[in-house]
XYZ file of C-alpha atoms in Angstrom:
554
model
C 87.991 66.919 77.693
C 87.960 63.196 78.425
C 84.185 63.152 78.910
C 83.669 65.039 75.661
C 85.846 62.612 73.727
C 84.062 59.631 75.307
C 80.685 61.187 74.536
C 81.591 61.967 70.936
C 82.994 58.494 70.366
C 79.844 56.970 71.873
C 77.573 58.878 69.508
C 79.800 58.045 66.531
C 79.694 54.356 67.481
C 75.928 54.415 68.039
C 75.273 56.212 64.762
C 77.542 53.778 62.935
C 75.781 50.802 64.519
C 72.327 52.125 63.551
C 73.360 52.881 59.983
C 75.055 49.509 59.592
C 72.044 47.767 61.166
C 69.549 49.350 58.799
C 71.778 48.710 55.788
C 72.234 45.134 56.939
C 68.462 44.609 57.426
C 67.625 46.058 54.037
C 70.359 43.980 52.426
C 69.156 40.921 54.303
C 65.567 41.458 53.175
C 66.682 42.006 49.618
C 68.723 38.825 49.669
C 65.750 36.859 51.027
C 63.546 38.402 48.349
C 66.006 37.449 45.593
C 66.374 33.939 46.973
C 62.603 33.451 47.140
C 62.145 34.816 43.621
C 64.815 32.485 42.296
C 63.220 29.557 44.142
C 59.796 30.376 42.728
C 61.228 30.675 39.235
C 62.845 27.238 39.475
C 59.678 25.768 40.962
C 57.590 27.346 38.192
C 59.834 25.892 35.520
C 59.497 22.480 37.109
C 55.712 22.640 37.351
C 55.434 24.041 33.816
C 57.547 21.228 32.474
C 55.461 18.723 34.426
C 52.252 20.146 32.995
C 53.593 19.983 29.469
C 54.603 16.289 29.776
C 51.595 14.882 31.603
C 48.568 13.920 29.672
C 46.180 14.840 32.424
C 47.571 18.265 33.105
C 45.198 19.271 35.921
C 45.813 16.104 37.915
C 49.563 16.476 37.490
C 49.356 20.134 38.463
C 47.422 19.405 41.608
C 49.836 16.651 42.528
C 52.822 19.008 42.167
C 51.048 21.826 44.021
C 50.421 19.580 46.993
C 54.124 18.864 47.453
C 55.532 22.432 47.359
C 55.793 25.076 50.086
C 54.841 27.830 47.678
C 51.332 28.984 47.087
C 50.435 27.965 43.523
C 47.654 29.582 41.619
C 46.464 28.663 38.110
C 44.841 31.566 36.328
C 42.859 31.516 33.148
C 43.745 33.729 30.212
C 40.884 36.063 31.138
C 42.187 36.440 34.729
C 39.795 34.078 36.489
C 41.382 31.869 39.141
C 41.135 28.206 38.145
C 43.032 26.690 41.017
C 44.757 27.738 44.265
C 46.405 25.229 46.526
C 45.763 27.402 49.578
C 42.076 28.137 48.859
C 39.417 25.437 48.583
C 36.753 27.518 46.906
C 38.206 29.794 44.268
C 34.891 30.947 42.897
C 34.821 33.885 45.266
C 38.339 35.117 44.352
C 38.570 38.314 42.318
C 39.848 38.517 38.761
C 43.670 38.555 38.584
C 44.030 39.915 35.054
C 45.171 43.331 36.319
C 47.734 42.002 38.788
C 51.238 43.455 38.055
C 52.913 40.068 37.737
C 50.170 38.820 35.316
C 50.463 41.938 33.185
C 54.240 41.520 33.008
C 53.922 37.822 32.176
C 51.398 38.562 29.386
C 53.983 40.800 27.743
C 57.295 39.177 28.623
C 56.332 35.596 29.378
C 57.138 36.060 33.064
C 56.849 38.722 35.736
C 57.264 39.344 39.458
C 56.051 41.771 42.122
C 55.570 42.131 45.862
C 52.648 43.621 47.851
C 50.343 43.121 50.782
C 48.142 40.196 49.933
C 44.377 40.832 50.245
C 43.930 37.149 51.027
C 46.563 36.513 53.726
C 47.072 40.151 54.767
C 50.884 40.100 54.707
C 53.654 41.138 52.362
C 53.936 38.536 49.613
C 56.291 37.897 46.730
C 54.669 36.861 43.387
C 56.120 35.190 40.298
C 53.970 34.474 37.206
C 54.783 32.470 34.040
C 52.593 32.253 30.887
C 51.944 28.658 29.835
C 51.740 27.465 26.249
C 47.973 27.122 26.445
C 47.520 30.737 27.402
C 46.930 30.210 31.078
C 49.174 31.668 33.800
C 51.026 29.801 36.467
C 51.641 31.984 39.522
C 53.702 31.148 42.574
C 53.732 33.274 45.736
C 55.473 33.217 49.091
C 55.023 35.167 52.267
C 57.918 37.602 52.759
C 59.611 39.026 55.869
C 58.830 42.610 57.055
C 61.628 44.930 58.040
C 60.607 44.612 61.680
C 60.602 40.810 61.386
C 64.042 40.919 59.863
C 65.198 43.234 62.574
C 63.827 40.914 65.273
C 65.635 37.981 63.712
C 69.009 39.720 63.608
C 68.526 41.684 66.868
C 70.582 39.310 69.082
C 73.464 39.387 66.669
C 73.225 43.148 66.275
C 73.081 43.618 70.042
C 76.254 41.590 70.520
C 77.986 43.446 67.718
C 76.825 46.802 69.132
C 78.119 46.007 72.592
C 81.396 44.809 71.160
C 81.729 47.928 68.994
C 80.886 50.213 71.928
C 83.437 48.402 74.110
C 86.107 48.667 71.421
C 85.165 52.328 70.850
C 85.492 53.189 74.517
C 88.766 51.281 74.670
C 90.115 53.163 71.681
C 88.770 56.458 73.125
C 90.470 55.702 76.443
C 93.879 55.005 74.911
C 93.544 57.848 72.431
C 92.468 60.283 75.159
C 95.274 59.124 77.410
C 97.819 59.591 74.621
C 96.445 63.024 73.739
C 96.313 64.162 77.366
C 99.800 62.801 78.042
C 101.030 64.501 74.893
C 99.462 67.799 75.915
C 100.656 67.485 79.512
C 104.090 66.610 78.207
C 104.421 69.926 76.364
C 107.133 72.043 77.939
C 105.266 75.285 78.547
C 108.526 77.175 78.901
C 109.815 75.910 75.532
C 106.745 74.473 73.722
C 108.492 74.201 70.326
C 111.460 72.257 71.668
C 109.783 68.892 71.089
C 106.946 68.412 68.568
C 104.749 65.713 70.147
C 102.142 65.342 67.368
C 102.118 67.206 64.043
C 98.476 68.011 64.764
C 99.546 69.808 67.965
C 102.092 71.907 66.079
C 99.688 74.818 65.690
C 98.846 74.688 69.404
C 102.520 74.544 70.339
C 103.283 77.460 68.020
C 100.506 79.484 69.609
C 101.785 78.525 73.064
C 105.264 79.618 72.036
C 103.944 82.908 70.692
C 101.855 83.398 73.841
C 104.886 82.569 76.008
C 106.979 85.164 74.222
C 104.203 87.700 74.560
C 103.741 86.921 78.261
C 107.509 87.031 78.837
C 107.674 90.418 77.127
C 104.770 91.679 79.208
C 106.294 90.225 82.386
C 109.626 91.830 81.539
C 107.916 95.166 80.983
C 106.015 94.741 84.241
C 109.229 93.846 86.065
C 110.961 96.881 84.591
C 108.060 99.103 85.592
C 107.985 97.508 89.040
C 111.755 97.933 89.344
C 111.523 101.571 88.329
C 108.630 102.172 90.705
C 110.439 100.368 93.520
C 113.656 102.251 92.777
C 111.765 105.544 92.871
C 109.765 104.809 96.025
C 112.639 103.172 97.899
C 114.966 106.076 97.148
C 112.459 108.728 98.097
C 113.396 110.858 101.068
C 109.704 111.053 101.868
C 107.845 108.177 103.494
C 105.207 106.441 101.388
C 102.341 104.231 102.601
C 99.781 102.578 100.306
C 96.454 101.377 101.752
C 93.587 99.480 100.153
C 89.935 100.484 100.535
C 89.768 98.495 103.801
C 92.543 100.613 105.378
C 95.012 97.690 105.149
C 98.673 98.468 104.439
C 99.783 97.162 101.047
C 103.182 98.853 100.794
C 105.553 100.926 102.919
C 108.849 102.251 101.593
C 112.159 102.238 103.443
C 112.110 105.958 104.217
C 108.828 105.520 106.085
C 110.228 102.566 108.034
C 113.319 104.582 108.948
C 111.197 107.545 109.947
C 109.054 105.486 112.318
C 111.989 103.187 113.219
C 110.037 100.007 112.452
C 110.224 97.004 110.124
C 107.452 97.549 107.574
C 107.129 93.894 106.546
C 105.341 92.914 109.751
C 102.667 95.564 109.158
C 101.830 94.529 105.578
C 98.216 93.331 105.507
C 97.380 95.009 108.811
C 95.154 98.046 109.196
C 96.802 101.444 109.470
C 95.575 101.798 113.062
C 97.800 98.864 114.020
C 100.793 100.793 112.660
C 99.908 104.321 113.740
C 96.729 105.127 115.654
C 97.403 108.832 116.135
C 94.554 111.282 115.587
C 96.320 113.171 112.736
C 96.915 109.898 110.822
C 93.305 108.773 111.299
C 92.043 112.164 110.136
C 94.073 111.873 106.945
C 92.842 108.315 106.272
C 89.166 109.058 106.924
C 89.242 112.201 104.819
C 90.939 110.384 101.921
C 88.327 107.586 102.079
C 85.716 110.282 101.500
C 87.562 111.354 98.360
C 89.296 114.419 99.845
C 92.954 115.421 99.915
C 93.976 116.095 103.508
C 97.091 117.072 105.421
C 97.991 116.947 109.109
C 101.067 117.248 111.343
C 102.265 115.191 114.285
C 105.121 115.200 116.794
C 107.123 111.938 116.905
C 109.575 111.928 119.792
C 112.240 114.398 118.571
C 110.787 114.608 115.096
C 107.925 116.443 113.494
C 106.176 114.848 110.517
C 103.519 115.966 108.106
C 100.973 113.609 106.484
C 99.450 114.066 103.028
C 96.530 111.745 102.248
C 95.359 111.261 98.667
C 92.584 108.877 97.463
C 93.183 106.417 94.585
C 90.156 106.560 92.283
C 89.098 104.180 89.531
C 85.789 104.688 87.729
C 84.869 107.240 90.395
C 85.273 104.565 93.073
C 87.911 104.715 95.830
C 90.297 101.766 95.463
C 92.839 102.810 98.071
C 94.849 105.621 99.657
C 98.372 106.963 99.221
C 99.853 108.623 102.303
C 102.997 110.726 101.941
C 104.962 111.225 105.174
C 107.380 114.147 105.305
C 109.983 114.701 107.995
C 109.696 118.449 108.512
C 111.991 118.515 111.531
C 114.844 120.096 109.579
C 112.472 122.464 107.817
C 111.057 123.572 111.140
C 114.554 123.904 112.553
C 115.670 125.916 109.527
C 112.620 128.119 109.817
C 113.347 128.628 113.505
C 116.974 129.406 112.698
C 115.878 131.829 109.998
C 113.672 133.642 112.455
C 116.428 133.619 115.069
C 118.926 134.801 112.460
C 116.635 137.645 111.436
C 116.133 138.602 115.060
C 119.885 138.327 115.817
C 120.866 140.304 112.748
C 118.398 143.007 113.702
C 119.758 143.048 117.231
C 123.414 142.951 116.213
C 122.944 145.711 113.658
C 120.850 147.778 115.997
C 123.466 147.799 118.789
C 126.319 149.539 116.917
C 123.896 151.754 115.004
C 122.334 152.903 118.266
C 125.776 153.728 119.642
C 126.802 155.569 116.491
C 123.520 157.452 116.356
C 123.735 158.378 120.069
C 127.330 159.624 119.942
C 126.686 161.541 116.726
C 123.564 163.169 118.199
C 125.481 164.301 121.304
C 128.194 165.798 119.139
C 125.643 167.424 116.822
C 123.869 169.098 119.748
C 127.205 170.305 121.203
C 126.634 168.278 124.339
C 130.197 166.944 124.231
C 133.071 168.964 125.579
C 135.616 169.839 122.923
C 138.285 167.843 124.643
C 135.979 164.724 124.599
C 135.206 164.921 120.876
C 138.174 162.724 119.855
C 137.063 160.063 122.294
C 133.504 160.135 120.975
C 134.793 160.058 117.400
C 136.920 157.034 118.257
C 133.873 155.284 119.687
C 131.907 156.049 116.541
C 134.783 154.676 114.486
C 134.975 151.465 116.548
C 131.205 150.885 116.291
C 131.373 151.577 112.539
C 134.130 149.003 112.167
C 132.109 146.533 114.221
C 129.090 147.237 112.040
C 131.160 146.824 108.871
C 132.639 143.549 110.162
C 129.173 142.249 110.988
C 127.846 143.132 107.538
C 130.858 141.480 105.871
C 130.404 138.328 107.944
C 126.711 138.177 107.090
C 127.587 138.529 103.405
C 130.179 135.740 103.713
C 127.667 133.363 105.331
C 125.069 134.150 102.672
C 127.587 133.527 99.915
C 128.672 130.220 101.448
C 125.008 129.221 101.724
C 124.821 129.589 97.968
C 126.646 126.438 96.794
C 126.811 127.691 93.214
C 129.092 130.636 94.051
C 132.536 129.851 92.631
C 135.729 130.716 94.492
C 139.049 130.622 92.721
C 141.512 127.842 93.547
C 145.273 127.728 93.972
C 147.791 125.465 95.678
C 148.209 126.703 99.216
C 150.790 125.578 101.751
C 148.485 125.358 104.761
C 151.322 125.434 107.318
C 152.773 128.655 105.876
C 149.292 130.121 105.551
C 148.566 129.287 109.204
C 151.798 131.100 110.198
C 150.679 134.224 108.321
C 147.373 134.242 110.184
C 149.092 133.637 113.548
C 151.421 136.567 112.860
C 148.447 138.809 112.094
C 146.719 137.806 115.327
C 149.874 138.046 117.445
C 148.967 141.515 118.812
C 145.602 140.171 119.997
C 147.292 137.152 121.587
C 149.823 139.404 123.383
C 147.083 141.715 124.634
C 145.383 138.706 126.222
C 148.631 137.019 127.353
C 148.010 133.952 125.204
C 150.935 131.991 123.790
C 150.352 130.632 120.275
C 152.405 127.643 119.115
C 152.338 126.448 115.496
C 153.524 122.983 114.435
C 152.992 120.393 111.779
C 153.946 119.572 108.205
C 153.796 121.443 104.948
C 150.543 120.355 103.328
C 149.565 121.566 99.860
C 145.839 122.038 99.269
C 143.977 123.333 96.202
C 141.564 125.919 97.594
C 140.527 129.553 97.742
C 142.872 131.844 99.660
C 139.950 133.917 100.832
C 138.096 130.892 102.267
C 141.232 129.468 103.884
C 141.848 132.868 105.469
C 138.285 132.852 106.873
C 138.825 129.315 108.173
C 142.199 129.875 109.928
C 141.456 133.413 111.098
C 138.157 132.561 112.793
C 139.483 129.359 114.403
C 142.632 130.995 115.801
C 140.846 134.220 116.782
C 138.189 132.197 118.590
C 140.902 130.210 120.433
C 142.533 133.450 121.602
C 139.333 135.265 122.608
C 137.961 132.426 124.704
C 141.277 131.440 126.299
C 142.313 132.086 129.863
C 144.888 134.736 130.779
C 148.377 133.309 130.352
C 146.803 130.480 128.418
C 148.177 128.582 125.450
C 146.956 127.898 121.928
C 148.311 125.077 119.767
C 147.760 125.181 116.011
C 148.727 121.992 114.182
C 148.638 121.271 110.448
C 149.004 117.658 109.286
C 147.836 115.185 106.680
C 145.709 112.125 107.537
C 144.713 109.499 104.988
C 145.613 111.850 102.156
C 143.509 114.771 103.438
C 144.522 117.941 105.301
C 143.815 118.004 109.032
C 143.869 121.273 111.046
C 143.762 121.225 114.848
C 143.289 124.323 117.048
C 143.521 123.525 120.770
C 143.265 126.053 123.611
C 143.329 126.112 127.384
C 140.188 128.213 127.583
C 136.921 128.085 129.437
C 135.586 125.077 127.524
C 132.136 124.388 126.064
C 129.415 122.525 127.974
C 128.470 119.213 126.372
C 124.881 120.306 125.731
C 126.087 123.270 123.655
C 128.851 121.586 121.684
C 126.527 120.741 118.778
C 125.255 124.326 118.594
C 128.417 126.466 118.712
C 128.551 126.504 114.896
C 125.086 128.054 114.648
C 124.842 131.708 113.592
C 125.002 134.191 116.462
C 125.036 131.384 119.032
C 126.971 132.244 122.180
C 127.397 129.965 125.176
C 127.877 132.872 127.590
C 126.391 136.084 126.239
C 127.842 138.201 129.061
C 131.355 136.929 128.347
C 130.778 137.470 124.623
C 130.121 141.157 125.196
C 133.548 141.410 126.818
C 135.287 139.548 124.004
C 133.377 141.258 121.187
C 132.870 139.628 117.828
C 129.826 139.100 115.640
C 128.891 135.543 116.666
C 129.366 134.349 113.078
C 132.989 133.187 113.217
C 132.464 129.472 113.823
C 129.406 129.493 111.531
C 131.691 130.744 108.726
C 134.190 127.988 109.597
C 131.450 125.355 109.335
C 130.271 126.699 105.967
C 133.833 126.710 104.564
C 134.435 123.125 105.684
C 131.123 121.994 104.204
C 131.957 123.842 100.974
C 135.011 121.592 100.574
C 133.143 118.439 101.643
C 134.899 118.066 104.989
C 133.766 117.691 108.569
C 134.540 119.073 112.033
C 135.262 117.404 115.386
C 135.057 119.150 118.730
C 136.555 117.939 122.015
C 136.001 120.127 125.050
C 136.003 120.004 128.865
C 134.856 122.780 131.111
C 137.727 124.901 132.488
C 140.255 122.667 130.702
C 139.996 123.840 127.153
C 138.631 123.055 123.698
C 140.076 121.392 120.613
C 138.483 121.870 117.199
C 139.729 119.520 114.485
C 138.927 120.269 110.845
C 139.181 117.512 108.207
C 139.204 118.824 104.622
C-alpha cells in the first residue's frame, strides 16, 4: 500500500509540474509578446512624432532607426519597401501590401501580427502604423519560441520540480504513516469502539459486520465440533480417523481405552505405528481402494472387530474412518447362549428320559405290581424336577426382559427371611445343617415373588452345599441406607477360579456332587438377575473346605 501511495503521489506531482510548466511557459511567452508589442507601439509613436516635426523626414527617420533595437521598415502606400534598417538593399524585397499588420493598419490606423519571417527565418512580432502622408511605419522584433522559453526557465522549473517532488514524498510519507497507523490501530475485535478517521468508518463498519459474521460462524462451528466431540467421545465403539496418507487425525476415548493407550501421542503418526496387525492393515488398504471392509482380531483377553469406510469427496478418497467394536461380550453372550441351549436340552432330556423309560416299562407290564408305586413315585419326582426346571427357565427369561413389571410392596426382609428359613427347615434337618437367622427389621419396597426367589435360592444353596452337621448364618441388616443380606455357610467352598462364574446359568463347580444334591443349576443365576433388577450388586467370599459367604447389596 505504501508503494502504491508513493507511486500515485509521484505521478500526481509530475503531472502537476508538467501542467504548471507548460502554463507558465505559455504565460511567459504571452507576457513577452505583450511587452514587445507595447514597446514597439511606444517606439512607433516616438518615430512618427519625430517624422512629423522634422523638416527632412527621411534623414530624421534614418537617424532614429539607427538608435533603436527594433527593426524599422518604411513602406510606401502601394506596399513597396522604402527603407529597412536591417537591409541595405531593399529593392529585392517583396511587396508588403498584403501583410496582415499592413492590412490592419490601412483600416484601423495600426495593426499587429506575428509569424515566421521570410527574411530572418524566425518567429517575429510586427507592429504597423499608418503615417499622415499615407506611408506605413512598421516595427518588428524577433520573438522567443516555446522551446527557447522552456530552456530559459528550465533551471528554475527543475528546482521547483525537485522541491515539489520532495515535499510530495514527505507529505505521502507522513500521510501513509498516519493512515497505516490508523488502520493498524483499529481494534479488530471491536472495530467500532473507536472511530479513527470518518473516512475509515465504512471500513470499520464492514469489519464489525464481518467480525459478527465470523463470530457467528465460529460459534456454529464450535457447537458442531462440541456436538461431534460429545458424540464421538461418548461412543462405546472406538473411532479412528485417518487422512489419505494413513496418518491418524483423531482417536476417541473409547478406542484409547480399548487399546489401553494414550491417543495423543499417536496423532500425526501412521496407523502402522499404532497397530500393525494384519486385520487392521487389510481394513486400511481396502478402504483406500474405496471399499468397505471388516475384519476381526484377538487383543489379549479381548476380541475386536474393525469396520473400515472410505471418506470420499468429488469421487476422490480424502481419508478413512475406522470403527472398532469390542465384541468380547457379544462373543461371550453368544457362547453362553449356545451353552444355555445345550444345557437346557440336556437338563430337559434327563428327566424326560427317566419319565419316558419308567412309563414304557409300566406300559409293557415289565414292572411287578408291587413295584408300580415305586415307579410311579419316580415318575412323579422327575415330573416335579422337570416342572421346576421349566419354571426356573421362565423366571430367568422374564428377569432378562427388563421391561417386565413386578408389583411392589413394603416387605420386612428379616420376617420374610424367617418365613423362607421355616420352609427350608425340613431340608436343613435332613442334611443336619443348623440355620441361624439374625439381624434387624429392614423395610424394602419390592416384589414378594422376587424376594422369595432371592432368599429361597440363597438359603437353599447354602444348605445343599454345606457339610454334614454344618451351620448356615443368615443375616439381614442395613448399610448406608440400603438393605444388606448375608448368607454364610460352612460348606465345601468355591475355588477362586470359579467364583466369578457360579452365577452363570447351569454352571456347576462339581457336576458329580451336583447330581447328588439335585437342583436345576439356575438358582444363583436367578439370584443375580433379581439383584441386577433392583440395581444392586453381589459379593462372594469363599475358601475351600471352610465355607462360602454371599453378600447381597440391594
